[in-house]
Short mmCIF file of C-alpha atoms in Angstrom, two decimals:
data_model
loop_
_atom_site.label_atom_id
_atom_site.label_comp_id
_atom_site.label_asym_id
_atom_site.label_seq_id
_atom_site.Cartn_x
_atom_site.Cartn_y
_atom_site.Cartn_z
CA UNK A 263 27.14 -10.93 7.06
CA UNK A 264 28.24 -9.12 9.96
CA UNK A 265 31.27 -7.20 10.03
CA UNK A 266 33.78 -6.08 13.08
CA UNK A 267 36.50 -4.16 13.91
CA UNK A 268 38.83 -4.78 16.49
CA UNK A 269 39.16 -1.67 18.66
CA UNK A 270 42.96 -0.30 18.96
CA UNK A 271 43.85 -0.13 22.75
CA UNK A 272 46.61 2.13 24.19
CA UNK A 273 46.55 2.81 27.66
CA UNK A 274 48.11 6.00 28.52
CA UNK A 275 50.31 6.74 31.67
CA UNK A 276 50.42 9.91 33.43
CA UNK A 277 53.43 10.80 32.03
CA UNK A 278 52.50 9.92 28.06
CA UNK A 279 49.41 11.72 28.96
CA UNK A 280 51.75 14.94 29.87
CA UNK A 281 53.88 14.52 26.85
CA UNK A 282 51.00 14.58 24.27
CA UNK A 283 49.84 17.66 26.03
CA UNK A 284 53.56 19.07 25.95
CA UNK A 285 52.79 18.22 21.69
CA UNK A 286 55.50 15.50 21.72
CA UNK A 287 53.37 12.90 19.96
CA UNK A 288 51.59 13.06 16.46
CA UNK A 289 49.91 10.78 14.23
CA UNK A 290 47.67 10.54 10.98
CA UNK A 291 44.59 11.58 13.17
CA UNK A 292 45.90 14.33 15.08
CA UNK A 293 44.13 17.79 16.07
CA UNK A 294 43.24 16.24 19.76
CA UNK A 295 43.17 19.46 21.88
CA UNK A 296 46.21 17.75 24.30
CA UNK A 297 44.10 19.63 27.42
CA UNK A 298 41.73 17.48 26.82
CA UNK A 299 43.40 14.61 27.09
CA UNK A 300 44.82 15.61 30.16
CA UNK A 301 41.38 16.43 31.68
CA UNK A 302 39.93 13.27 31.23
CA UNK A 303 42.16 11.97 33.65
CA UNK A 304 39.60 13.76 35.73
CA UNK A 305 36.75 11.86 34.76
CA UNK A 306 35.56 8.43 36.27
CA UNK A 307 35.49 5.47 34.35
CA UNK A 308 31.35 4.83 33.15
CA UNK A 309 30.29 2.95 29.74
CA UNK A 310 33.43 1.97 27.39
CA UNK A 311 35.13 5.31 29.01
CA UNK A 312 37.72 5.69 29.00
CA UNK A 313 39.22 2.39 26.57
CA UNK A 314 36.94 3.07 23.85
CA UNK A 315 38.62 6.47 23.67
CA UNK A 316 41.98 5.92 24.71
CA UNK A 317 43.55 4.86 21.30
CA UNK A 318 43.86 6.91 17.80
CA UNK A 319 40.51 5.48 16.78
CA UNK A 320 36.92 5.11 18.43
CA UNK A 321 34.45 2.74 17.76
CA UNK A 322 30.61 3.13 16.82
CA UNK A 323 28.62 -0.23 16.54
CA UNK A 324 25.35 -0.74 13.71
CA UNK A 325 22.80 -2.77 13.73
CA UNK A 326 20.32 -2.28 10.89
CA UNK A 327 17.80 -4.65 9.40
CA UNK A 328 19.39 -6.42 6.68
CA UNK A 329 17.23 -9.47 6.31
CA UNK A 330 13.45 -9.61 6.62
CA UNK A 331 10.41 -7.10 5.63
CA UNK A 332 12.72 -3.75 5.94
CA UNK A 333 16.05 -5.06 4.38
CA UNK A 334 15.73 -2.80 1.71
CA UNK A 335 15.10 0.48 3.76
CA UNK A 336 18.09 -1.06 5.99
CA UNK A 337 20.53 -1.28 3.38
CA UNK A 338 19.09 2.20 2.26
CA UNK A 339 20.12 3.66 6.15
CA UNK A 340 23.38 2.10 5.95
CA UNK A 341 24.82 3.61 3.22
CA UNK A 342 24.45 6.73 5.01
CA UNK A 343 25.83 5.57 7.78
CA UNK A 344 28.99 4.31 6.14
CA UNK A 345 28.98 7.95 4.07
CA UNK A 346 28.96 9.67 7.10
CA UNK A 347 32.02 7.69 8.18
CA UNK A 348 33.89 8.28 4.81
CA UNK A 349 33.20 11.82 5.55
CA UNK A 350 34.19 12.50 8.37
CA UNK A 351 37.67 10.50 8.92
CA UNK A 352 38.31 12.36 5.23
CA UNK A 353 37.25 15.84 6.43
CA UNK A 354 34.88 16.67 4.04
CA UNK A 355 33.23 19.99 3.43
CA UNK A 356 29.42 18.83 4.56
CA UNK A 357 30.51 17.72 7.78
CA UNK A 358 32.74 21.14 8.70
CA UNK A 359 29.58 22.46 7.77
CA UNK A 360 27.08 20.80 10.16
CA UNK A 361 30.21 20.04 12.64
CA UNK A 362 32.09 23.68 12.12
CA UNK A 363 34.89 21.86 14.63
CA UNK A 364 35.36 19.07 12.64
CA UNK A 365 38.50 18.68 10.90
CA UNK A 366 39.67 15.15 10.18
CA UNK A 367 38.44 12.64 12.41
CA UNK A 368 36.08 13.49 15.62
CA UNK A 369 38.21 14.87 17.68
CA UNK A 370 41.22 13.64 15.74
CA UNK A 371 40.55 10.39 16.01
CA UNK A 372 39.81 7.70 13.10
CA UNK A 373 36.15 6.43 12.88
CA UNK A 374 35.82 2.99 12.76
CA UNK A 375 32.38 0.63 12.72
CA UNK A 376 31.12 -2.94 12.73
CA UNK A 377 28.01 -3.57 10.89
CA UNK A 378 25.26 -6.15 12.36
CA UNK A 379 22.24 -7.32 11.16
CA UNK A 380 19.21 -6.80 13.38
CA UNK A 381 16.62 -8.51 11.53
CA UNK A 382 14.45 -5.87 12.67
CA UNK A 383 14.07 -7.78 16.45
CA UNK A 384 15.08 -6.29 18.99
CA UNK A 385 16.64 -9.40 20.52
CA UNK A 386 19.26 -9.60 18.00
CA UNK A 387 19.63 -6.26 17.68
CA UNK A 388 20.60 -5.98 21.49
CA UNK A 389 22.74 -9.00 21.18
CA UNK A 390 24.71 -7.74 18.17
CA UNK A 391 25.36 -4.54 20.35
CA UNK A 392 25.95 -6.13 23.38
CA UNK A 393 28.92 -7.41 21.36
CA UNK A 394 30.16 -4.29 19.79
CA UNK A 395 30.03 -2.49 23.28
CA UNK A 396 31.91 -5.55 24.97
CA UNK A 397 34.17 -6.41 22.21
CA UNK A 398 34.92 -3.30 20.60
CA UNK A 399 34.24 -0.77 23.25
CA UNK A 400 31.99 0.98 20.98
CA UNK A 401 31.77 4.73 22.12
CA UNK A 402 28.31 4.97 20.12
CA UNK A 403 26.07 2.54 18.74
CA UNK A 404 22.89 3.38 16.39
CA UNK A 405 20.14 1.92 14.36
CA UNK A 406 16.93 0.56 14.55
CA UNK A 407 14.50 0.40 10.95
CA UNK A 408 12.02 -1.06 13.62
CA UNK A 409 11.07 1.22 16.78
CA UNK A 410 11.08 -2.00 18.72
CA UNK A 411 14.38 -2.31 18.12
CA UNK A 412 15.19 1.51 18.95
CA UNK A 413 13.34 1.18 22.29
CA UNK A 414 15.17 -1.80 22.77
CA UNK A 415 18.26 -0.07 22.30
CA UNK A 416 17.53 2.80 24.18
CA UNK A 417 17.47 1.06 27.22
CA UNK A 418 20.52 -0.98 26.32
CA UNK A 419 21.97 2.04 26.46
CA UNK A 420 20.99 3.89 29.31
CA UNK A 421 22.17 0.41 30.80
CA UNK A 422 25.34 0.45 29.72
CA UNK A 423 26.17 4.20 29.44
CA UNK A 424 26.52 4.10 25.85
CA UNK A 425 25.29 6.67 23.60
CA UNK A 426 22.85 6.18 21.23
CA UNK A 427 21.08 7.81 18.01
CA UNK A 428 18.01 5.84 16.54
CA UNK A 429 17.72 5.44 13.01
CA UNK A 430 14.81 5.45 11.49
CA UNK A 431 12.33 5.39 14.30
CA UNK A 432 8.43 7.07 14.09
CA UNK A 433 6.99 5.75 17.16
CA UNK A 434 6.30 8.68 19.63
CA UNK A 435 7.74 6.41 22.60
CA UNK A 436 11.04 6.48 21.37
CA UNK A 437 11.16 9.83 22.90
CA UNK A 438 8.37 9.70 24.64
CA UNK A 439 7.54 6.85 27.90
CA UNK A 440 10.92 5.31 26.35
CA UNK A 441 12.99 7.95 26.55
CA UNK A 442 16.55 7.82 28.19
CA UNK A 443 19.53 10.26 28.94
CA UNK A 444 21.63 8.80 26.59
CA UNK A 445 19.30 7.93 23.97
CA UNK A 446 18.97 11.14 20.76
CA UNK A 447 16.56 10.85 17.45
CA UNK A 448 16.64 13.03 14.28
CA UNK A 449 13.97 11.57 12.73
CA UNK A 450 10.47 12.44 12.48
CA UNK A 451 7.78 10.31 13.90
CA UNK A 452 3.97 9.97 14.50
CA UNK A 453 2.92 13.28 16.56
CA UNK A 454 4.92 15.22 13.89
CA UNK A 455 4.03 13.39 10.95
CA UNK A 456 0.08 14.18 11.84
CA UNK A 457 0.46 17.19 12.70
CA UNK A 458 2.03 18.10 9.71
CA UNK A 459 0.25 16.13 6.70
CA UNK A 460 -3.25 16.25 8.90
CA UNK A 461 -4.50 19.50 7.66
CA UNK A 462 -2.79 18.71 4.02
CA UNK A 463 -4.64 15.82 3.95
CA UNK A 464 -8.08 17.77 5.63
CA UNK A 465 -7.54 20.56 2.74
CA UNK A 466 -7.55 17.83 0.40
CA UNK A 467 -9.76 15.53 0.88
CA UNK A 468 -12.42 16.71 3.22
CA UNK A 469 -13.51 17.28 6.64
CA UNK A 470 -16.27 14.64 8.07
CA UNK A 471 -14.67 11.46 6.15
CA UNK A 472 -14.82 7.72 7.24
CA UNK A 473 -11.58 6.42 7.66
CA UNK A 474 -10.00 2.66 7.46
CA UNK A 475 -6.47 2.10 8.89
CA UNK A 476 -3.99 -0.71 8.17
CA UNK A 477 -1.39 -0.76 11.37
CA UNK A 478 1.44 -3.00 11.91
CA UNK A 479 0.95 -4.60 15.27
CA UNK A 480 3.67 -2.80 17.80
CA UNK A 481 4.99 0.65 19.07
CA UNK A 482 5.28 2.55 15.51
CA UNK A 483 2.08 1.32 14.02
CA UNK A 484 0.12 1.80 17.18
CA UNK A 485 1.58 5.33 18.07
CA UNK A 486 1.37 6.92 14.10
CA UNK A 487 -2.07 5.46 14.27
CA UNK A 488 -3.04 7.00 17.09
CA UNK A 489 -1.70 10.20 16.42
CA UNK A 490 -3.21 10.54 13.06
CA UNK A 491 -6.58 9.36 14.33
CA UNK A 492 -6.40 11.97 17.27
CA UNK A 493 -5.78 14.62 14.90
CA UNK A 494 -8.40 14.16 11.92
CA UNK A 495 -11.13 13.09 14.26
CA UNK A 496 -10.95 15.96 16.63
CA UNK A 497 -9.90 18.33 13.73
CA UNK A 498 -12.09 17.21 11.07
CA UNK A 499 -14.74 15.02 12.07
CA UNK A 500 -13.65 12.25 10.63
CA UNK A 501 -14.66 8.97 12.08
CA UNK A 502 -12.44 5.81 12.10
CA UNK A 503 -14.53 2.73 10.80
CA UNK A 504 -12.40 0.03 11.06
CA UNK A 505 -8.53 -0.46 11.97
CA UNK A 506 -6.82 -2.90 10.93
CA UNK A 507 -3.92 -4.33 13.17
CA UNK A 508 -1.09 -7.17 11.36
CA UNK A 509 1.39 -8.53 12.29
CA UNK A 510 4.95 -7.12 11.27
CA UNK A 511 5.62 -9.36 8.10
CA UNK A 512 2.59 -10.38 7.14
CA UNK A 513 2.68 -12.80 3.85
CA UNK A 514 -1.05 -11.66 3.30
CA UNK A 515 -3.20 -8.80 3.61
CA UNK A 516 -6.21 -10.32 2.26
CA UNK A 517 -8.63 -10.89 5.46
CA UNK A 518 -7.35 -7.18 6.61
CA UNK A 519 -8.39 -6.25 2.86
CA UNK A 520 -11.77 -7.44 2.94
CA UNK A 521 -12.65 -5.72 6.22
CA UNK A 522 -11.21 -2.70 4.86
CA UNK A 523 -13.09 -2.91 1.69
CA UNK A 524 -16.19 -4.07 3.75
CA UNK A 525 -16.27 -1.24 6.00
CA UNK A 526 -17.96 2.19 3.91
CA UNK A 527 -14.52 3.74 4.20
CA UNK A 528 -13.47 6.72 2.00
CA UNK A 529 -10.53 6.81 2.77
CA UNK A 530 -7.51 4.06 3.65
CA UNK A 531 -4.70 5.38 5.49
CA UNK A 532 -2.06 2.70 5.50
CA UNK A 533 0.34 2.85 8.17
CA UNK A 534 2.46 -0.05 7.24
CA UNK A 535 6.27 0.47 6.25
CA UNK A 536 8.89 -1.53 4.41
CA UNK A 537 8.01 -4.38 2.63
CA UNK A 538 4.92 -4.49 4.36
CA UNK A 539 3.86 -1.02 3.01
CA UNK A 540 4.49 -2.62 -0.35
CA UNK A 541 2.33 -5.39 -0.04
CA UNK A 542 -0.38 -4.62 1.23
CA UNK A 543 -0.61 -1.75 -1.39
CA UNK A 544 -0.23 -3.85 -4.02
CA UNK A 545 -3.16 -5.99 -2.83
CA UNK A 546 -5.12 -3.37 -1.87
CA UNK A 547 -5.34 -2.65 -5.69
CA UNK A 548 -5.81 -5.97 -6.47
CA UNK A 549 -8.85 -5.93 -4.13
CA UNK A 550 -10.12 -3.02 -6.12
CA UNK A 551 -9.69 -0.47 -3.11
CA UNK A 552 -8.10 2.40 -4.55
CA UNK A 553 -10.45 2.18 -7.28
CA UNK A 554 -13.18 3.78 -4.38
CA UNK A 555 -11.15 4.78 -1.61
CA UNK A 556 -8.23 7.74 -1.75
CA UNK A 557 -4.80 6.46 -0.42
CA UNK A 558 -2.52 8.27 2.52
CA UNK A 559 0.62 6.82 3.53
CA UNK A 560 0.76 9.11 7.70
CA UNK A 561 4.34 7.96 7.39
CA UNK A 562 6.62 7.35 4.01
CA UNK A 563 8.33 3.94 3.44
CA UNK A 564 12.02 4.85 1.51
CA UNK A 565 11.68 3.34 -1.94
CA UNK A 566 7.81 3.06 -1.77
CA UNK A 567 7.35 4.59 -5.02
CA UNK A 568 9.30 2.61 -6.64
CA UNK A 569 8.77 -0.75 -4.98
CA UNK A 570 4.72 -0.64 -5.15
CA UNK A 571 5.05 0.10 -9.03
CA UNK A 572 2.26 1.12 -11.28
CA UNK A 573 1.51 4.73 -10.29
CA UNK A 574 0.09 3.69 -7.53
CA UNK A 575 0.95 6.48 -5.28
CA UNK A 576 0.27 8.78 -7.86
CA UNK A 577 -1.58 11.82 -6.00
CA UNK A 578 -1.07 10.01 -2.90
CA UNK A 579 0.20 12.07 0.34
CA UNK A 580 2.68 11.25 2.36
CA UNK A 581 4.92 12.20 5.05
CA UNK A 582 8.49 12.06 5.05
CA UNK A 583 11.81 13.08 6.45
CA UNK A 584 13.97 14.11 3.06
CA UNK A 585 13.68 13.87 -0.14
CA UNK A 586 16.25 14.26 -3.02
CA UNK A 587 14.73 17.23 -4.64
CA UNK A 588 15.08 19.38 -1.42
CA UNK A 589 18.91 20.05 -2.76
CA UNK A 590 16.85 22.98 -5.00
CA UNK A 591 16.00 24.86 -1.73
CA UNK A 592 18.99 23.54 0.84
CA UNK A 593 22.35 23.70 -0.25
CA UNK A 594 23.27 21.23 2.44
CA UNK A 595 20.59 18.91 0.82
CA UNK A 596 22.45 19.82 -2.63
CA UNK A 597 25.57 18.31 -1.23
CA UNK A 598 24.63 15.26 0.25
CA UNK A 599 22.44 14.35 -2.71
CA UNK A 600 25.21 14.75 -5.12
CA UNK A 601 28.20 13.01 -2.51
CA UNK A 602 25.11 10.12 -2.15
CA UNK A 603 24.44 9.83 -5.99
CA UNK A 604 28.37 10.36 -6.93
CA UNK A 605 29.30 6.86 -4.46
CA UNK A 606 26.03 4.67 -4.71
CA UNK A 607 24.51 5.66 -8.35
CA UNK A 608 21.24 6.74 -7.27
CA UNK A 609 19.26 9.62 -5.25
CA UNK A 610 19.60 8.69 -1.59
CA UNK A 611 16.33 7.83 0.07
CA UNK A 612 15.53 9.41 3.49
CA UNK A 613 16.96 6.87 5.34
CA UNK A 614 20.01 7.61 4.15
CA UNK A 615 19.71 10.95 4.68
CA UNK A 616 18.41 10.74 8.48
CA UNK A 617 21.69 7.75 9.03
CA UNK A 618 24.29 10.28 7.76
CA UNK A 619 22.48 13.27 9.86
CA UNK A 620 22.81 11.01 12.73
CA UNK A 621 26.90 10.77 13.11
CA UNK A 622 27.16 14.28 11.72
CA UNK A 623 25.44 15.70 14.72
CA UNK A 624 27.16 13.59 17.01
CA UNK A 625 30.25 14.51 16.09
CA UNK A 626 29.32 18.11 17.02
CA UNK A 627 28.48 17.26 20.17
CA UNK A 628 31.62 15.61 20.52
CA UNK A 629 33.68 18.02 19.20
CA UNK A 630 31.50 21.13 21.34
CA UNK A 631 32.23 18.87 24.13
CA UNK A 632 35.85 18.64 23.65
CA UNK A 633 35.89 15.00 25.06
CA UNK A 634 33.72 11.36 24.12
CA UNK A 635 32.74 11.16 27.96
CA UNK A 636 29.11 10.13 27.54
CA UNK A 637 27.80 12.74 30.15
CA UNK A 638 29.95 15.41 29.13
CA UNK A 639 28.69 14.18 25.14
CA UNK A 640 25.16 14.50 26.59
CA UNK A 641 25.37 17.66 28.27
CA UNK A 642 26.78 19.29 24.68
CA UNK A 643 23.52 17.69 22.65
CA UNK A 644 21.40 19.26 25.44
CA UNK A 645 22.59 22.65 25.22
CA UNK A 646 20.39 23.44 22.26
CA UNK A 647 22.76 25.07 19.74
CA UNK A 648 21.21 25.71 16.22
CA UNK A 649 23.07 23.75 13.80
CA UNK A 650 22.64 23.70 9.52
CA UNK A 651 21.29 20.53 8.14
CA UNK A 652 20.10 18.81 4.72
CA UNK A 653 16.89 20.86 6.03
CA UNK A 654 17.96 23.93 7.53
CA UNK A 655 18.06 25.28 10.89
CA UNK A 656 17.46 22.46 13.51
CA UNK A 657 18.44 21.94 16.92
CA UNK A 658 17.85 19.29 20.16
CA UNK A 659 15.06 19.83 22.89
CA UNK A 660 16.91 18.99 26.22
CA UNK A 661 14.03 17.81 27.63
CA UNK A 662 13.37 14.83 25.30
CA UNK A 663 16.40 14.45 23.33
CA UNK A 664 13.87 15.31 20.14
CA UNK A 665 15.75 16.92 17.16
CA UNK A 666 12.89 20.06 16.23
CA UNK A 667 13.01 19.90 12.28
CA UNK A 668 10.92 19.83 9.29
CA UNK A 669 8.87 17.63 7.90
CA UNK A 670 8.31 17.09 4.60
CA UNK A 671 4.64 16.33 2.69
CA UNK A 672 4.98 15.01 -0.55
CA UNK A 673 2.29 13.65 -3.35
CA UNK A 674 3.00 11.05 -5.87
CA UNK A 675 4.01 11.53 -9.41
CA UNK A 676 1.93 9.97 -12.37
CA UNK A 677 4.62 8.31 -14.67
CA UNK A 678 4.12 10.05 -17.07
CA UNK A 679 5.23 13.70 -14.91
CA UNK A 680 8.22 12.05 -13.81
CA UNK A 681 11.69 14.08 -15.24
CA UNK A 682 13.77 11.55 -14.49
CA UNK A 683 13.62 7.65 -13.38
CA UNK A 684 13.61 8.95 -9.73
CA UNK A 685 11.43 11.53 -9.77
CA UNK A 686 8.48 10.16 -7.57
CA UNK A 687 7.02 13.11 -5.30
CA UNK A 688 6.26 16.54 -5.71
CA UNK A 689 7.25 18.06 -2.49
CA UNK A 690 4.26 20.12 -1.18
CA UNK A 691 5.20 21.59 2.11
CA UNK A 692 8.07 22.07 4.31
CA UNK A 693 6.54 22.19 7.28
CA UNK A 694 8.68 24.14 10.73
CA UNK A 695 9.06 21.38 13.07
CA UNK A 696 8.37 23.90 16.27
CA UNK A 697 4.70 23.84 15.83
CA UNK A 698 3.93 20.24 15.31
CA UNK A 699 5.80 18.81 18.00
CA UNK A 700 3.54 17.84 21.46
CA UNK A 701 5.11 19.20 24.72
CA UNK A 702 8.47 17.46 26.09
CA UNK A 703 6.75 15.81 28.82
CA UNK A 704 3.08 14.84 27.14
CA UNK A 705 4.07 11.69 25.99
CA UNK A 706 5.59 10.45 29.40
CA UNK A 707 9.25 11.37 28.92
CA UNK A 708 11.29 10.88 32.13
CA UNK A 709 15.17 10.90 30.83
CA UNK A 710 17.37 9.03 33.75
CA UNK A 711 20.86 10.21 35.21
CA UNK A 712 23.80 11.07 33.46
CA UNK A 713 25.97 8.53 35.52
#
């Protein structure tokens, strides 16, 4: 079902534009700095700027997948998403925390959404945008699920002069060769994800192993594949014997399966996500796979664990972005986890976590910039200031738009060592994101004008 807002116009003349900055008007949203009001008279119309901005609410447009092989992880993102909105028209503590100049509102103004679903194709995701930026003059728009759909978007945006902020997104192009100015991720994604669970996994298991890979067939699959390859054959001597490429939503992994478990592997790393992931887990067991061959999952589907069943991902490795039990070490984590768990009734997954991360570092920039004109908006991301997060210090390279931040390596539970019904992973490392990530411009970045 999709949902939309209408946006709530007022056009301001010169002289309603001087009283609010003499503090003649008020409202339920107010703390707008009345300056800056009056100083984006300065600034040329570009994007939905200045209507999406010029009434006591702004507008942010979602897409996420809400049908189709990542529903589940969709549903999972939006949650945070509409969290993050809760919080911050309500003022909450987390979000003064992360946003210091937050107070009710971004920049005083109501937060209101429209909620799409993508489908995972970046067709309809566009579409669905297209819509909210048209319609609703959406100041921001964000998701993806699928980093075919957050490419997509990206240059939807740098088209229109909308901001974005992927989702969940792991392909290296997203900031990478598909890049734009006014495109931002949070997320980790394949470079980082090898980097970091590469020598956890070498430590492990072995140098000098034969590997099989599953990979869905587009930009994720093919760039978390690569970069996990690169790493553990030039690293470790480990040889890939056979990778596997499906579809996205494959009904059956069987002819994959039988190559795989043809092939002399040791090892199958399975770079599938969502309901894929699932699948072809499950049916990898049912092939008798992980009966000879030691599982790795480069890049962690939310809800895996409890999806695939079984144990299966007991002592299984994997990468990931959050995971509930960080709220021991972060108190930021501690907060989320318990506002998550306190509204939906159960641990929040890490694309819920990376969703509600998402708005609450946009409204810093907002609020650092003092105004929602997209280059001005930019310009604040790009300046690099360290903010606190559900994982500590992190901050945004200017040259790629790249959020530098942990990443997390976790290794299944056996039932049986599970505390509590959602106790899946052990986290094993917390790995600085500084060291893992490639240089701003090796993977082709090249981020566009401002205007």
């Amino acid at each position: 079902m999709t949902h939309r807002e209408a946006p709530f116009h007022s056009p301001l003349s010169r002289r309603a534009l001087l009283q609010r900055a003499a503090g003649v008007t008020a409202g339920a949203f107010c703390g707008v700095n009345p300056l800056q009001v009056v100083r984006a008279e300065t600034h040329p119309p570009i994007g939905t700027y200045p209507a999406g901005a010029s009434g006591s609410s702004v507008f942010i447009g979602i897409t996420v997948p809400r049908t189709g092989t990542y529903a589940v992880q969709g549903e999972d993102e939006l949650k945070g998403y509409q969290l993050a909105i809760e919080h911050l028209n309500g003022g909450h503590e987390l979000i003064r925390k992360i946003s210091p100049r937050t107070t009710k509102g971004v920049l005083g103004k109501e937060v209101k959404f429209g909620v799409a679903d993508s489908e995972a194709k970046p067709n309809t995701a566009v579409q669905e945008q297209s819509r909210f930026i048209s319609e609703n003059k959406a100041v921001l728009i964000t998701g993806s699920t699928s980093s075919a759909v957050a490419v997509a978007l990206n240059k939807l945006a740098q088209r229109e002069k909308v901001l974005y902020v992927a989702g969940i997104s792991g392909s290296n192009d997203t900031t990478g060769k598909d890049c734009v100015r006014y495109g931002f991720r949070q997320c980790f994604y394949g470079q980082t994800a090898a980097a970091a669970i590469g020598p956890v996994v070498v430590s492990n298991l072995g140098k000098n192993k034969k590997a099989a890979y599953l990979t869905p067939d587009y930009t994720y699959g093919h760039t978390v594949q690569h970069s996990m390859e690169d790493y553990l054959n030039k690293n470790a001597g480990w040889t890939t014997v056979t990778n596997q490429v499906a579809p996205l939503g494959a009904p059956d992994y069987s002819s994959y399966l039988l190559n795989v478990a043809n092939s002399g592997a040791e090892v199958l790393l399975n770079v599938n996500w969502g309901h894929d992931a699932v699948l072809s887990i499950q049916q990898a067991k049912q092939f008798g796979i992980l009966d000879k061959m030691q599982l790795v999952v480069p890049y962690q589907t939310p809800f895996l664990a409890r999806e695939v069943g079984s144990g299966l991902l007991a002592g299984v490795y994997a990468a990931t972005d959050f995971w509930w039990t960080l709220e021991d070490k972060y108190p930021l984590a501690k907060t989320f986890v318990e506002a998550f768990d306190k509204k939906y009734g159960y641990k929040p997954e890490w694309g819920a976590n990376n969703a509600y991360m998402e708005f609450a570092l946009w409204a810093d920039a907002v609020e650092n910039a003092g105004s929602f004109y997209p280059p001005d908006v930019i310009k604040s991301y790009e300046a690099g200031r360290k903010l606190q997060s559900t994982v500590g210090e992190v901050y945004f390279r200017p040259e790629d738009h790249q959020l530098v931040r942990p990443v997390i390596i976790v290794r299944g539970k056996k039932p049986g060592d599970m505390k509590n019904k959602e106790d899946f992973y052990d986290v094993v490392e917390i790995i600085p994101g500084e060291g893992l990530m490639q240089k701003p411009d090796a993977f082709g970045c090249s981020l566009g004008s401002y205007t």
